[in-house]
Amino acid sequence: MRKSLSWRFILILVTIIGLPIIGYGQPGPPPDPDVPITGIEILLSAGALLGLKKLVGKSKQK
């Protein structure tokens, strides 16, 4: 009778410890898809290129 009680205890203990390990071991949700370049990024890069062109033009004049 004592032997069956210890096996039950071990089985319950393994179940209590094992289930959270299995639950947290699952992969997470997939990442967000990549967003293509929108119009605002194109405008920002065009403005940066124009500013760079102005700086290079001013430095060549001096």
mmCIF file of C-alpha atoms in Angstrom:
data_model
loop_
_atom_site.group_PDB
_atom_site.id
_atom_site.type_symbol
_atom_site.label_atom_id
_atom_site.label_comp_id
_atom_site.label_asym_id
_atom_site.label_seq_id
_atom_site.Cartn_x
_atom_site.Cartn_y
_atom_site.Cartn_z
ATOM 1 C CA MET A 1 0.000 0.000 0.000
ATOM 2 C CA ARG A 2 2.824 2.403 0.782
ATOM 3 C CA LYS A 3 4.536 1.609 -2.515
ATOM 4 C CA SER A 4 1.464 2.578 -4.564
ATOM 5 C CA LEU A 5 1.197 5.838 -2.632
ATOM 6 C CA SER A 6 4.776 6.781 -3.505
ATOM 7 C CA TRP A 7 4.228 5.998 -7.200
ATOM 8 C CA ARG A 8 1.132 8.183 -7.213
ATOM 9 C CA PHE A 9 3.089 10.975 -5.564
ATOM 10 C CA ILE A 10 5.880 10.700 -8.129
ATOM 11 C CA LEU A 11 3.379 10.631 -10.991
ATOM 12 C CA ILE A 12 1.596 13.730 -9.694
ATOM 13 C CA LEU A 13 4.911 15.508 -9.120
ATOM 14 C CA VAL A 14 6.148 14.710 -12.627
ATOM 15 C CA THR A 15 2.836 15.884 -14.080
ATOM 16 C CA ILE A 16 2.918 19.160 -12.148
ATOM 17 C CA ILE A 17 6.515 19.850 -13.180
ATOM 18 C CA GLY A 18 6.248 18.478 -16.733
ATOM 19 C CA LEU A 19 3.158 20.269 -17.987
ATOM 20 C CA PRO A 20 4.528 23.827 -17.578
ATOM 21 C CA ILE A 21 7.794 22.793 -19.236
ATOM 22 C CA ILE A 22 5.893 21.429 -22.233
ATOM 23 C CA GLY A 23 3.628 24.481 -22.317
ATOM 24 C CA TYR A 24 6.464 27.011 -22.296
ATOM 25 C CA GLY A 25 8.500 24.964 -24.758
ATOM 26 C CA GLN A 26 6.137 25.703 -27.642
ATOM 27 C CA PRO A 27 7.225 28.180 -30.331
ATOM 28 C CA GLY A 28 5.898 31.698 -30.101
ATOM 29 C CA PRO A 29 3.683 33.488 -32.595
ATOM 30 C CA PRO A 30 5.161 34.294 -36.010
ATOM 31 C CA PRO A 31 6.808 37.713 -36.397
ATOM 32 C CA ASP A 32 5.118 40.593 -38.180
ATOM 33 C CA PRO A 33 5.630 40.627 -41.952
ATOM 34 C CA ASP A 34 8.141 43.062 -43.428
ATOM 35 C CA VAL A 35 6.626 46.373 -44.474
ATOM 36 C CA PRO A 36 7.571 47.640 -47.931
ATOM 37 C CA ILE A 37 9.037 51.113 -48.372
ATOM 38 C CA THR A 38 6.255 53.677 -48.352
ATOM 39 C CA GLY A 39 6.080 57.183 -49.747
ATOM 40 C CA ILE A 40 7.288 58.932 -46.584
ATOM 41 C CA GLU A 41 10.569 56.995 -46.588
ATOM 42 C CA ILE A 42 11.118 57.907 -50.234
ATOM 43 C CA LEU A 43 10.489 61.594 -49.473
ATOM 44 C CA LEU A 44 12.868 61.516 -46.494
ATOM 45 C CA SER A 45 15.644 59.901 -48.519
ATOM 46 C CA ALA A 46 15.121 62.362 -51.388
ATOM 47 C CA GLY A 47 15.342 65.280 -48.942
ATOM 48 C CA ALA A 48 18.515 63.862 -47.437
ATOM 49 C CA LEU A 49 20.065 63.498 -50.887
ATOM 50 C CA LEU A 50 19.169 67.090 -51.798
ATOM 51 C CA GLY A 51 20.658 68.353 -48.529
ATOM 52 C CA LEU A 52 23.826 66.366 -49.167
ATOM 53 C CA LYS A 53 24.020 67.785 -52.693
ATOM 54 C CA LYS A 54 23.769 71.331 -51.275
ATOM 55 C CA LEU A 55 26.540 70.664 -48.753
ATOM 56 C CA VAL A 56 28.832 69.244 -51.411
ATOM 57 C CA GLY A 57 28.070 72.196 -53.726
ATOM 58 C CA LYS A 58 28.855 74.771 -51.002
ATOM 59 C CA SER A 59 32.105 73.068 -50.056
ATOM 60 C CA LYS A 60 33.252 73.039 -53.699
ATOM 61 C CA GLN A 61 32.578 76.804 -54.045
ATOM 62 C CA LYS A 62 34.886 77.674 -51.145
#
